[in-house]
C-alpha cells in the first residue's frame, strides 16, 4: 500500500484515482444515483433535449440518457474490473504453483503461458464470442482467458526470486505457513508490477468491451452500456450528432483516467522506463512479450 | 615551457536548476606534458574534460574561456569547433565496448572519422589505420576493422581508440578513465600504449583517473578535484610526496597500499 | 544465419500445429450442436432427431475426434475450409476476397503508422522536454485513450457529411482508404510513437554518440547512427504490427462498411457460421505465428550481436 501512497503523491494520478473511485461508486449504487429507470420508455419524449427532469435529454425511445449512462458503468467499467481481478487471481494461483513447485510443472505451465500470449487477443475474443454466442459475459470470459498468462508470469518470477531469499527460507524453517509467506512477502513484491500490467490492460479492455457492444456482439438491448448507446446514437448521427457526445465522453474520461494512473504506476515502478513503458508492451501484446524477453525495449 | 591549453574561469551549471557543479576553475596544461586529473567519481573530472571538448549534454551549460594555442575554443562557432574535435583534440572513452556504433563494424567509424579530417584516398586511410593498429599490438588489423564492437574486448577497443588517435595526430589527447573498466592485464597493455603514444606524438595529454598508481606512472603534473573544486595542483612528485591539502594526503595514503601492488604487477 | 533461419522456421511448425488443434477443438466446446445450427440456417421447418443424425453423417461428425481433426487439417492445407453453414458455398470463396481486402487496408495502415510514428518519434526525441514534444506526446496519449468507433463516426460525420469531401463507406477508389487508414493510424500510432521516441532517447545517451561527436563527425552523421540503432528495435515491433492490425480492423470495417475479414467475421458470429469462424481464427492465428517467426529472423539479421550468438 506504500506503493499506492507514493503514486498518489502525483497530482494527476491522484485526480485520476479520485475520478475512477467516484465513477465506480456511482456505478455500484446506480439505483441510488440514477434519477430514472434506465429502461423506461417514453415515446412522447423521443430525442428530447436536456431539461430539468432529464439532465442529458432522452434517447430514441425517450429513455433517460443520464440514467442509462450511470447504469452503463456496471458493464463498461465494473464488469471489466471484475474480469481483470479474476484474471489476476487466476494468474496468481498458476504463477505461484509454477514458481513454487518448479521442475516439470513450471515448464508445462510456462509453455501454456507462451501459447496464450502468442494468440492475437482481439481474434481470440471474437472466437470465444463466436463459439459461445454473443453476450457481455462471454467477452468478459474471453478477457479472463487471455489475460491471466501475463499475471502468471509476473507472480512466477517474484516467487522464484523470493523463495531464494533468506528471510523466506527462515520463515519456512520457523514454521510460518505458505499462505502467510505469500501474504507477507510475495504479494507485496509482485504488486507494483501487477498494478502496471493490470492498469494498462484495464484501459484497453474498457475500450474493447464497448467496442464489442458497439458491434452488437456484447450486451444486448435493452440493457444500458456505453458502446451500445453509441451504436444506437449512430442511427441518427447525420441528423443528431450530439447524441454521440455523452457516452463517448464518458468512455474517454474513464480511459484517460485509467491511462494516467497506469503511467504513474509505471513511473513509480521504474522511473527510467516511464517514457518507454511497459504499457506499450502490454498493448502491443504478443509483440510486446517478445520485446521483454529480448530486453531491447 | 609554453602552455598548450589554458582554462580560465570555467564554470559549469545545470540548466534546469541553475545549480553550480564546477565553480570558476582555472588551470594550464603545458605543451607536451601530461596532466592527470584525479578525484572521486562525481568530483567533476569528466564534466571538465567534456567542457573542454564542448560536449556536455544540453541540460548542462558552461561559461569561461578555453585557450588552445592562441584560439579561444569557448568562443568558436559550433561548426568550427566540430573541425577541432578529432583533429586537434582527441578523446578516448572509458568504455571501449560502448564507444563504437554497435551495429557497424569498428572500421566504419575509423574510416569515417579520417575521411572527415583528411583528403586521403580510401586505400591510404586503410593503410595508415592498419599500421597504427599494428603499432598498438593489434596483430590482425583487418580482422579488427571488420569486427563488430561486441566481438572485441574492452582493452582491444581501447587500443583501437589509441590507434585512431595516432593517425589523427592531435595537439591534445583527453583520456577519460581509460583503464578503469579493464582487468589488470589489459590495464597494463593500455597504459603502456598511452606512454608510447606520448613518446610518438609528443602531444599534450589530460588523463583522468582515480587510479593513483597509473597516474604516477604516466603524469607530469597532477590536479586534484573535490566537489567540483581544484584543491591541489602540482608536479606528480610534489603531490605524491608533500601534498598541501588534507584531502590529497588522504587519497595518497589510501592508495599507497594499492600502489605497491600495482608496482609489483608492472614489474618495477 | 541460414542455420538460424531454418531452425526458427522449424520451430514455428509445432506452434502452428498447436494453433490449428486449439482452433479445431475450441469449436467443439460450443454449447450448440452444429448439425442443429445447419438445419436452422437452412430454414428447415421441423427439426427431428432423425434429421439431425442424417446431417451429422453428411457433415462427417459421427467420426472420432482425431479423425475429424486430421481430415480437417488436411483439407485446410489445401485452402478447403469446408462450406459455410449459411450460404452453403465454400468458405474460401468468401474468406479469400475478404482477406485480400483487409490485407490491402492493413498494408496501407501499417505503412502510415510506420511513417507517423517514426517521423514524430524521432522528431520528439530530438526535442525532448520542449513544448512541441510535450504537446505531441499529450496528443498521442489522448488519441490512444479514445474509442476508435466514436472517433470514426465523428470523422464520417465531419469529413463525409458536413464537408462532403470523402466517401462514407465502401471500397471504391483510393479516396475510400483515407478515413479508415487515418482512423487506424490515429488509434495505433501512439503506441509505436512512444516506442520509437524512447528508443531514440536511450540511444542518444549512449557513449557511441559522444565518441562520434568527439571524433569530429558532423551532427548529421551522429544522428543517423542514433536513428539507425534505434530503429533496429522497431523493425521487429513493426513486423508484429501487421498481424495485430490485421486482427483488429473489425470495428473500423464495421464503421466504414469495408468488405473485409472483420465484416465477414462479425456476420459469421451473429449467424453462428462455425466453418467461417474456424477459418477466420485459423488464418489469423497462423498469420501471427508466421509474422512472429519473420520478426525473429529479421531481428537476427539486423542485430549483429544476436546473429553471432545464434548461428
Coordinates of C-alpha atoms in Angstrom, one line a residue, chain C residues 49-153:
Chain C
X49 CA -33.7 -36.2 -34.2
X50 CA -33.6 -38.3 -37.3
X51 CA -32.8 -35.2 -39.4
X52 CA -30.0 -34.2 -37.0
X53 CA -28.5 -37.7 -37.2
X54 CA -28.6 -37.5 -41.0
X55 CA -27.0 -34.1 -41.1
X56 CA -24.3 -35.3 -38.7
X57 CA -23.4 -38.2 -41.0
X58 CA -23.4 -35.8 -44.0
X59 CA -21.0 -33.5 -42.2
X60 CA -18.9 -36.3 -41.1
X61 CA -19.5 -35.5 -37.4
X62 CA -20.1 -39.1 -36.4
X63 CA -16.4 -39.9 -36.8
X64 CA -13.9 -39.9 -33.9
X65 CA -12.5 -36.6 -32.9
X66 CA -8.9 -37.1 -34.1
X67 CA -10.0 -38.5 -37.4
X68 CA -12.1 -35.4 -38.0
X69 CA -9.2 -33.2 -36.9
X70 CA -6.7 -34.7 -39.3
X71 CA -9.2 -34.7 -42.2
X72 CA -10.0 -31.0 -41.4
X73 CA -6.3 -30.1 -41.2
X74 CA -5.5 -31.9 -44.4
X75 CA -8.2 -30.0 -46.3
X76 CA -7.3 -26.7 -44.6
X77 CA -3.8 -27.0 -46.0
X78 CA -5.4 -27.0 -49.5
X79 CA -7.4 -23.9 -48.6
X80 CA -10.5 -26.0 -48.3
X81 CA -12.1 -24.8 -45.1
X82 CA -15.4 -26.6 -45.8
X83 CA -18.7 -24.9 -46.7
X84 CA -20.5 -22.1 -45.0
X85 CA -23.5 -23.3 -42.9
X86 CA -25.5 -20.4 -44.1
X87 CA -24.7 -19.9 -47.8
X88 CA -23.5 -23.4 -48.5
X89 CA -20.7 -22.0 -50.6
X90 CA -17.1 -22.9 -49.9
X91 CA -15.7 -20.8 -47.1
X92 CA -12.6 -19.9 -49.0
X93 CA -14.7 -18.2 -51.7
X94 CA -15.8 -15.8 -49.1
X95 CA -12.8 -15.6 -46.9
X96 CA -10.2 -15.2 -49.7
X97 CA -11.6 -11.9 -51.1
X98 CA -12.3 -10.6 -47.7
X99 CA -8.8 -11.4 -46.5
X100 CA -7.4 -9.7 -49.5
X101 CA -9.4 -6.5 -48.8
X102 CA -8.3 -6.5 -45.2
X103 CA -4.7 -7.0 -46.2
X104 CA -5.0 -4.0 -48.5
X105 CA -6.3 -1.9 -45.7
X106 CA -3.7 -3.3 -43.3
X107 CA -0.7 -2.7 -45.5
X108 CA -1.6 0.9 -46.2
X109 CA -2.4 1.5 -42.5
X110 CA 0.8 -0.1 -41.2
X111 CA 2.8 2.0 -43.7
X112 CA 1.1 5.1 -42.4
X113 CA 1.7 4.0 -38.8
X114 CA 5.4 3.5 -39.5
X115 CA 5.7 6.8 -41.2
X116 CA 3.8 8.7 -38.5
X117 CA 5.4 7.0 -35.5
X118 CA 9.0 7.2 -36.8
X119 CA 8.6 10.7 -38.0
X120 CA 7.1 12.1 -34.8
X121 CA 9.0 9.7 -32.6
X122 CA 12.4 10.8 -33.9
X123 CA 11.4 14.5 -34.1
X124 CA 10.1 14.5 -30.5
X125 CA 13.2 12.7 -29.2
X126 CA 15.4 15.4 -30.6
X127 CA 13.3 18.0 -28.9
X128 CA 12.7 16.0 -25.7
X129 CA 11.2 18.1 -22.9
X130 CA 10.4 21.0 -25.1
X131 CA 6.9 22.4 -25.7
X132 CA 6.4 20.7 -29.0
X133 CA 7.5 17.3 -27.6
X134 CA 5.2 17.6 -24.6
X135 CA 2.2 18.7 -26.7
X136 CA 2.7 15.9 -29.3
X137 CA 3.0 13.3 -26.5
X138 CA -0.1 14.6 -24.9
X139 CA -2.0 14.4 -28.2
X140 CA -1.0 10.8 -28.9
X141 CA -1.8 9.9 -25.3
X142 CA -5.2 11.4 -25.8
X143 CA -5.8 9.7 -29.1
X144 CA -4.9 6.3 -27.8
X145 CA -7.5 6.8 -25.0
X146 CA -10.3 7.4 -27.5
X147 CA -12.7 4.8 -28.6
X148 CA -11.9 4.3 -32.3
X149 CA -15.6 3.7 -33.3
X150 CA -16.5 7.0 -31.7
X151 CA -13.7 8.9 -33.4
X152 CA -14.6 7.1 -36.7
X153 CA -18.2 8.1 -36.5

